[in-house]
Coordinates of C-alpha atoms in Angstrom, one line a residue:
M11 CA 136.9 154.4 77.1
I12 CA 137.1 151.6 74.6
N13 CA 135.6 152.2 71.2
Y14 CA 134.3 149.7 68.6
H15 CA 131.9 150.1 65.7
D16 CA 128.9 148.2 64.5
S17 CA 128.2 146.6 61.1
K18 CA 127.2 150.1 59.7
G19 CA 130.4 151.7 60.9
K20 CA 128.8 153.6 63.7
S21 CA 130.8 154.0 66.9
V22 CA 130.0 152.0 70.0
T23 CA 131.6 153.0 73.3
L24 CA 132.1 150.5 76.2
I25 CA 131.3 152.1 79.6
T26 CA 131.1 149.8 82.6
L27 CA 132.3 146.2 82.9
L28 CA 129.4 144.1 84.3
A29 CA 130.7 140.5 84.1
K30 CA 133.7 138.5 83.1
S31 CA 134.0 134.8 82.2
G32 CA 136.4 132.5 80.5
E33 CA 134.7 133.3 77.2
G34 CA 134.5 137.0 77.3
E35 CA 133.3 140.2 79.0
I36 CA 129.9 142.0 79.3
W37 CA 129.9 145.8 79.1
T38 CA 127.3 148.5 79.2
T39 CA 127.5 150.8 76.2
N40 CA 126.6 154.3 75.0
R41 CA 123.7 152.6 73.1
K42 CA 120.5 152.8 75.2
G43 CA 119.2 149.4 76.2
L44 CA 122.2 147.5 74.6
L45 CA 125.1 145.6 76.1
A46 CA 128.3 144.5 74.4
K47 CA 129.9 141.1 74.6
I48 CA 133.6 141.1 73.8
Y49 CA 135.3 137.8 73.2
H50 CA 138.7 137.0 74.7
S51 CA 139.5 134.9 71.6
P52 CA 137.3 136.0 68.7
N53 CA 137.6 133.9 65.5
S54 CA 135.9 133.3 62.2
I55 CA 133.8 130.4 63.5
R56 CA 132.4 132.6 66.3
Q57 CA 131.8 135.4 63.8
K58 CA 129.9 133.2 61.4
K59 CA 127.7 131.7 64.2
V60 CA 126.8 135.2 65.4
E61 CA 126.0 136.3 61.8
V62 CA 123.7 133.3 61.4
M63 CA 121.9 134.1 64.7
I64 CA 121.5 137.8 63.7
A65 CA 120.0 136.8 60.4
N66 CA 117.6 134.2 61.9
P67 CA 116.2 135.3 65.2
P68 CA 113.5 133.1 66.9
K69 CA 110.1 134.4 67.6
D70 CA 109.8 136.1 71.0
P71 CA 106.8 134.8 72.9
T72 CA 106.4 138.0 75.0
K73 CA 107.0 140.6 72.3
S74 CA 103.3 141.7 72.6
Q75 CA 104.0 142.5 76.3
N76 CA 107.0 144.7 75.4
H77 CA 109.3 142.2 77.1
I78 CA 112.4 140.5 75.7
S79 CA 112.4 136.8 76.5
I80 CA 115.3 135.7 74.4
V81 CA 118.4 137.9 74.6
W82 CA 119.6 137.4 71.0
P83 CA 122.5 139.1 69.2
K84 CA 121.5 142.3 67.5
D85 CA 124.6 143.4 65.6
L86 CA 128.3 142.6 65.2
L87 CA 131.0 144.6 66.9
K88 CA 134.4 145.2 65.2
T89 CA 137.6 146.9 66.1
R90 CA 138.9 150.0 64.4
G91 CA 140.8 147.8 62.1
G92 CA 137.7 145.9 61.1
S93 CA 138.3 142.6 63.0
F94 CA 135.4 140.8 64.6
A95 CA 135.3 141.4 68.4
G96 CA 131.9 140.5 69.7
F97 CA 128.3 141.7 69.4
L98 CA 125.5 143.9 70.7
M99 CA 122.5 142.4 72.6
P100 CA 119.6 143.7 74.7
H101 CA 120.1 144.7 78.3
I102 CA 117.7 143.1 80.8
I103 CA 117.2 145.2 83.9
N104 CA 115.4 144.7 87.2
S105 CA 115.6 140.9 87.0
K106 CA 117.1 138.2 89.2
E107 CA 118.8 134.8 88.4
L108 CA 116.4 131.9 88.7
L109 CA 118.3 130.6 91.8
Y110 CA 116.9 133.5 93.8
I111 CA 113.4 132.6 92.7
Y112 CA 113.1 128.9 93.2
N113 CA 115.3 128.5 96.3
P114 CA 113.1 129.1 99.4
K115 CA 115.9 130.8 101.5
H116 CA 116.9 133.1 98.6
R117 CA 113.3 133.8 97.6
K118 CA 112.3 134.8 101.1
K119 CA 114.9 137.6 100.9
Q120 CA 115.0 138.5 97.2
A121 CA 111.4 137.9 96.0
P122 CA 109.0 137.1 98.9
R123 CA 105.9 137.9 96.8
I124 CA 106.6 135.2 94.3
N125 CA 104.6 132.2 95.5
W126 CA 103.6 128.8 94.2
Y127 CA 101.1 130.4 91.8
G128 CA 103.9 132.7 90.5
L129 CA 106.3 129.8 90.1
H130 CA 103.7 128.0 87.9
I131 CA 103.6 131.0 85.7
I132 CA 107.4 131.3 85.5
A133 CA 107.6 127.6 84.6
K134 CA 105.1 128.1 81.8
N135 CA 107.1 131.1 80.5
V136 CA 110.3 129.0 80.5
A137 CA 108.6 126.3 78.5
S138 CA 107.2 128.8 76.0
I139 CA 110.6 130.2 75.3
L140 CA 112.0 126.7 74.6
Q141 CA 109.1 126.0 72.4
E142 CA 110.0 129.0 70.2
L143 CA 113.7 128.1 70.1
H144 CA 112.9 124.5 69.1
A145 CA 110.6 125.8 66.3
K146 CA 113.8 127.3 64.7
N147 CA 115.8 124.1 65.5
Y148 CA 117.9 125.8 68.1
I149 CA 119.1 123.8 71.1
I150 CA 120.0 125.5 74.4
G151 CA 122.5 122.8 75.4
D152 CA 124.0 124.5 78.5
M153 CA 120.8 125.2 80.5
K154 CA 121.3 126.5 84.0
S155 CA 119.7 128.8 86.5
Q156 CA 122.4 131.5 86.0
N157 CA 121.3 132.0 82.4
I158 CA 117.6 132.5 83.2
L159 CA 116.5 135.9 84.6
V160 CA 113.1 136.6 86.1
N161 CA 111.5 140.0 86.9
D162 CA 108.9 140.9 89.6
R163 CA 106.1 140.2 87.1
G164 CA 107.2 136.6 86.5
Q165 CA 108.5 137.4 83.0
V166 CA 111.5 135.3 82.0
S167 CA 114.6 136.2 79.9
V168 CA 117.1 133.7 78.6
I169 CA 120.7 135.0 78.3
D170 CA 124.0 133.6 77.0
T171 CA 122.3 132.6 73.8
D172 CA 125.5 132.6 71.8
S173 CA 126.4 129.3 73.5
F174 CA 123.3 127.6 72.0
Q175 CA 123.6 125.0 69.3
I176 CA 122.8 126.8 66.1
T177 CA 122.1 125.2 62.7
D178 CA 122.1 127.4 59.6
A179 CA 120.0 127.0 56.4
Q180 CA 122.6 124.8 54.8
G181 CA 122.6 122.4 57.7
K182 CA 125.9 123.4 59.2
V183 CA 125.9 122.9 63.0
Y184 CA 127.6 125.3 65.5
R185 CA 127.6 123.1 68.5
C186 CA 127.3 123.8 72.2
S187 CA 130.5 122.5 73.7
V188 CA 129.7 122.9 77.4
G189 CA 127.1 121.6 79.9
S190 CA 126.1 121.9 83.6
E191 CA 125.9 119.2 86.2
G192 CA 122.4 118.1 86.9
F193 CA 121.1 119.2 83.5
T194 CA 122.8 116.7 81.2
P195 CA 120.4 113.9 80.1
P196 CA 121.6 110.3 80.9
E197 CA 122.5 109.5 77.3
L198 CA 125.0 112.4 77.1
I199 CA 126.7 112.0 80.5
A200 CA 130.5 111.4 80.2
K201 CA 130.3 112.2 76.5
E202 CA 132.5 114.9 74.8
L203 CA 129.8 117.5 74.0
S204 CA 132.0 119.5 71.6
T205 CA 131.8 116.5 69.2
M206 CA 128.1 115.9 69.8
T207 CA 125.2 117.2 67.8
Q208 CA 122.4 117.6 70.3
N209 CA 118.7 117.4 69.6
R210 CA 115.5 118.7 71.2
F211 CA 115.0 115.5 73.2
H212 CA 118.1 116.4 75.2
D213 CA 116.7 119.9 75.9
R214 CA 113.4 118.3 77.0
F215 CA 115.2 116.6 79.9
R216 CA 116.8 119.9 80.9
L217 CA 113.4 121.6 80.8
A218 CA 111.8 119.1 83.1
V219 CA 114.7 119.5 85.6
M220 CA 114.2 123.3 85.5
I221 CA 110.5 123.1 86.0
H222 CA 111.0 120.7 88.9
Y223 CA 113.4 123.2 90.5
L224 CA 110.7 125.9 90.2
L225 CA 107.7 123.9 91.5
F226 CA 109.6 122.0 94.3
G227 CA 112.7 124.0 95.1
Y228 CA 115.3 121.3 94.5
H229 CA 116.7 118.9 92.0
P230 CA 114.4 115.9 91.1
F231 CA 117.2 113.4 91.4
M232 CA 117.5 113.8 95.2
G233 CA 115.9 112.1 98.2
R234 CA 116.6 109.7 101.0
W235 CA 119.3 107.3 100.0
I236 CA 118.6 103.6 100.7
G237 CA 121.4 102.1 98.7
L238 CA 124.8 100.9 99.9
G239 CA 127.6 103.4 100.6
D240 CA 127.4 107.1 100.1
P241 CA 124.8 108.6 97.8
P242 CA 125.9 109.3 94.2
G243 CA 126.3 112.7 92.7
L244 CA 123.7 114.3 90.4
D245 CA 125.1 113.1 87.1
E246 CA 125.5 109.5 88.4
S247 CA 122.0 109.5 89.8
I248 CA 120.7 110.7 86.4
S249 CA 122.6 108.1 84.5
K250 CA 121.1 105.3 86.6
G251 CA 117.6 106.8 86.8
Y252 CA 117.7 107.3 90.5
W253 CA 115.0 109.7 91.6
P254 CA 112.3 109.2 94.4
Y255 CA 109.6 108.1 91.9
G256 CA 111.8 105.9 89.7
L257 CA 110.9 102.2 89.1
N258 CA 114.1 100.8 90.5
S259 CA 115.5 103.7 92.4
N260 CA 117.7 103.8 95.5
F261 CA 116.2 107.1 96.4
T262 CA 112.9 107.4 98.2
P263 CA 111.0 110.6 99.3
S264 CA 112.5 112.0 102.5
Q265 CA 110.8 113.9 105.3
N266 CA 111.4 117.2 103.4
T267 CA 110.4 115.9 100.0
I268 CA 107.3 117.6 98.6
P269 CA 105.0 114.8 97.3
L270 CA 104.7 114.7 93.6
H271 CA 100.9 114.4 93.8
V272 CA 100.5 118.0 95.2
V273 CA 100.8 119.2 91.6
H274 CA 98.1 118.9 89.0
P275 CA 97.9 115.3 87.6
E276 CA 98.9 116.5 84.1
I277 CA 102.1 118.1 85.5
K278 CA 102.8 114.9 87.5
K279 CA 102.3 112.9 84.3
C280 CA 104.9 115.0 82.5
F281 CA 107.5 114.4 85.3
L282 CA 106.9 110.6 85.3
K283 CA 107.0 110.4 81.6
C284 CA 110.3 112.3 81.3
F285 CA 112.3 110.7 84.1
N286 CA 110.9 107.2 83.9
E287 CA 109.9 106.4 80.3
G288 CA 112.2 109.0 78.9
H289 CA 115.2 107.6 80.7
T290 CA 115.6 104.9 78.1
S291 CA 113.4 106.5 75.4
P292 CA 114.4 110.1 75.0
S293 CA 111.8 110.8 72.3
S294 CA 109.1 110.0 74.9
R295 CA 110.0 113.1 77.0
P296 CA 107.3 115.7 77.0
S297 CA 107.7 118.6 74.6
P298 CA 107.7 122.2 75.6
K299 CA 104.1 122.4 74.3
D300 CA 103.1 119.5 76.5
W301 CA 104.5 121.3 79.5
V302 CA 102.7 124.6 78.5
N303 CA 99.4 122.7 78.3
A304 CA 99.9 120.9 81.6
L305 CA 101.0 124.0 83.4
E306 CA 98.0 126.0 82.0
Q307 CA 95.7 123.3 83.4
G308 CA 97.6 123.4 86.7
I309 CA 97.4 127.2 86.9
F310 CA 93.7 127.2 86.1
E311 CA 93.0 124.8 89.0
L312 CA 95.0 126.6 91.6
E313 CA 93.0 128.0 94.5
A314 CA 94.0 130.6 97.1
C315 CA 94.3 129.4 100.7
K316 CA 91.7 131.0 103.0
K317 CA 94.1 131.0 106.0
V318 CA 97.4 132.2 104.4
G319 CA 97.0 134.6 101.5
N320 CA 100.4 133.8 100.0
H321 CA 99.5 130.1 99.8
S322 CA 97.8 128.4 96.8
Y323 CA 97.1 124.8 96.1
S324 CA 95.8 122.6 93.4
L325 CA 92.0 121.8 93.6
T326 CA 93.0 118.2 92.5
Y327 CA 94.9 117.9 95.8
G328 CA 91.9 119.4 97.7
R329 CA 93.5 121.3 100.5
C330 CA 96.4 123.6 101.3
Y331 CA 99.6 121.5 101.3
W332 CA 101.7 124.5 102.4
C333 CA 99.7 124.9 105.6
E334 CA 100.1 121.1 106.3
R335 CA 103.8 121.3 105.6
A336 CA 104.3 124.4 107.9
N337 CA 102.4 122.7 110.7
H338 CA 104.4 119.4 110.3
L339 CA 107.9 120.8 109.8
G340 CA 107.6 124.2 111.5
T341 CA 108.7 126.2 108.5
D342 CA 106.7 128.0 105.8
I343 CA 108.4 128.3 102.4
F344 CA 105.7 130.8 101.3
P345 CA 105.3 133.0 104.4
S346 CA 102.7 135.8 104.6
V347 CA 103.3 139.0 102.7
T348 CA 101.4 142.2 102.2
N349 CA 99.1 142.2 99.2
P350 CA 100.0 138.6 98.0
I351 CA 99.5 137.6 94.4
K352 CA 96.6 135.2 94.3
P353 CA 95.2 133.0 91.5
P354 CA 91.9 134.2 90.0
K355 CA 88.7 133.3 91.7
S356 CA 86.5 130.6 90.2
N357 CA 84.1 133.0 88.5
Q358 CA 87.0 134.9 87.0
K359 CA 88.5 131.6 85.7
I360 CA 85.2 130.7 84.0
S361 CA 85.0 134.1 82.4
S362 CA 88.6 133.8 81.2
L363 CA 87.9 130.3 79.8
L364 CA 84.9 131.6 77.9
R365 CA 86.9 134.5 76.4
R366 CA 89.4 131.9 75.1
L367 CA 86.7 130.0 73.2
P368 CA 86.8 130.6 69.5
P369 CA 83.9 132.8 68.2
L370 CA 81.0 131.1 66.4
P371 CA 81.1 131.4 62.6
R372 CA 78.8 134.0 61.1
L373 CA 75.7 132.6 59.4
Q374 CA 75.7 133.3 55.7
Q375 CA 72.6 134.1 53.8
L376 CA 71.4 131.3 51.6
P377 CA 71.5 132.1 47.9
Q378 CA 68.2 132.2 46.0
L379 CA 67.5 128.9 44.3
P380 CA 68.3 129.3 40.6
L381 CA 66.0 126.4 39.7
L382 CA 62.9 128.1 40.9
Q383 CA 63.8 131.3 39.2
R384 CA 64.1 129.5 35.8
L385 CA 60.7 127.7 36.0
P386 CA 58.2 129.1 33.4
P387 CA 54.7 130.2 34.4
L388 CA 52.0 127.5 34.3
P389 CA 49.8 127.6 31.2
P390 CA 46.1 128.5 31.7
L391 CA 43.6 125.6 31.9
P392 CA 41.5 125.0 28.8
Q393 CA 38.0 126.5 28.9
Q394 CA 36.2 123.2 28.6
L395 CA 38.3 121.6 31.4
Y396 CA 37.6 124.6 33.6
L397 CA 33.8 124.4 33.2
K398 CA 33.9 120.7 33.8
V399 CA 35.9 121.0 37.0
T400 CA 33.7 123.9 38.2
W401 CA 30.4 122.0 37.6
K402 CA 31.6 118.8 39.3
S403 CA 33.0 120.8 42.3
G404 CA 29.6 122.6 42.8
L405 CA 27.7 119.4 42.7
V406 CA 30.0 117.8 45.3
V407 CA 29.7 120.9 47.7
T408 CA 25.8 120.9 47.3
L409 CA 25.6 117.2 48.2
L410 CA 27.9 117.6 51.2
I411 CA 25.6 120.4 52.6
L412 CA 22.5 118.3 52.1
I413 CA 24.1 115.4 53.8
I414 CA 25.4 117.4 56.8
G415 CA 22.0 119.0 57.2
W416 CA 20.3 115.6 57.2
Q417 CA 22.8 114.3 59.7
L418 CA 22.3 117.2 62.1
N419 CA 18.5 116.9 61.9
V420 CA 18.7 113.2 62.6
L421 CA 21.0 113.6 65.5
G422 CA 18.9 116.4 67.0
L423 CA 21.8 118.9 66.9
K424 CA 20.3 121.3 64.4
N425 CA 18.3 123.4 66.9
N426 CA 21.2 123.7 69.3
I427 CA 23.7 124.8 66.6
C428 CA 21.3 127.2 64.9
T429 CA 20.3 128.7 68.2
E430 CA 23.9 129.3 69.3
W431 CA 25.4 130.5 66.0
G432 CA 22.3 131.9 64.3
N433 CA 22.8 133.5 60.9
N434 CA 26.5 132.5 60.7
L435 CA 25.5 129.1 59.3
P436 CA 24.2 128.4 55.8
E437 CA 20.5 128.8 55.5
K438 CA 19.9 125.3 54.3
I439 CA 21.2 123.8 57.5
C440 CA 18.8 125.8 59.7
R441 CA 15.6 125.0 57.8

């Protein structure tokens, strides 16, 4: 067994080799829930980058769910002689690479219960993770399906975070020097990434590609080629803006293409804005928050199919596209399963929406008006004025009674009134 020690000098034992790459090795350790990454060529730059990451972790969007979404370095690992060797990080178990989730053939074998409703949720979770990373000015850079893990609950974990572009508090940038085909934005294709300081707009392109993979099962820059010669590769198609819904594209939707309008209009708008407007204006690409909002609306308006329990469709489309596709092509990419995961029913959605509304503010009791409290009592009326007012008031009342009595007598109403109400009326009126 190979032994290292952490930053506090405590021993860490490597147990089982899990993976090996050109950069390093991943081992299980004697620390419960922690893996070790050991670099083939550790150096001071790698050490400083990892130290910056350990000191400034991003917020984890699923911390309240006791799930680790961002597999961030936890502690340094050093040799017995004190040299930097690698770091400790969380161990994610019972999860699969994203390829086995979005690809229909792999999904049918590896995760058959994850349907279109589940894929929307996974896409939202991916966008939420990127939102938190960008809040700390961290850039993924090398986004690919192998570095995104998904469990049976649709919870997402991003790994290989030490390859991210990291900027420290003094503005020093530790760049991401690698990229993956199909995820590089057009403005970076054929560029030397090790010399490029990337920004969040580059990651926004990668996010849109990943969400398209999830909701449609294939790369967005694919379709039926109508140009001359052989169709170009992914990076060339991206650089020229060739996708089936591009303005001047040599790709059109093929027979197997899932129409863009089957998704919610807000999701469709994000794709169009990213791959059309964002092709020449990177800052126009939808942000992770834009995607979260669009996907939330899309999830809210998903309806379970009444014929196939594992199907769901957008109410904006109006019918089950997956039934139509299965009837037309003879294959169902979301086949029936036992106890399928279905979107909430309409009444549950309304209840959920009401619970999300902010509470009404409490009504505060109005304070007593200080002005009224300070007013002095009214002085008593002078005796002469009081007698004068009383004498005049009595005279007016007497005259009114005589006039009313005379009017009633003239109109012939006196007898009727006095008969009906009797002694309840003044005596002068009934004489």
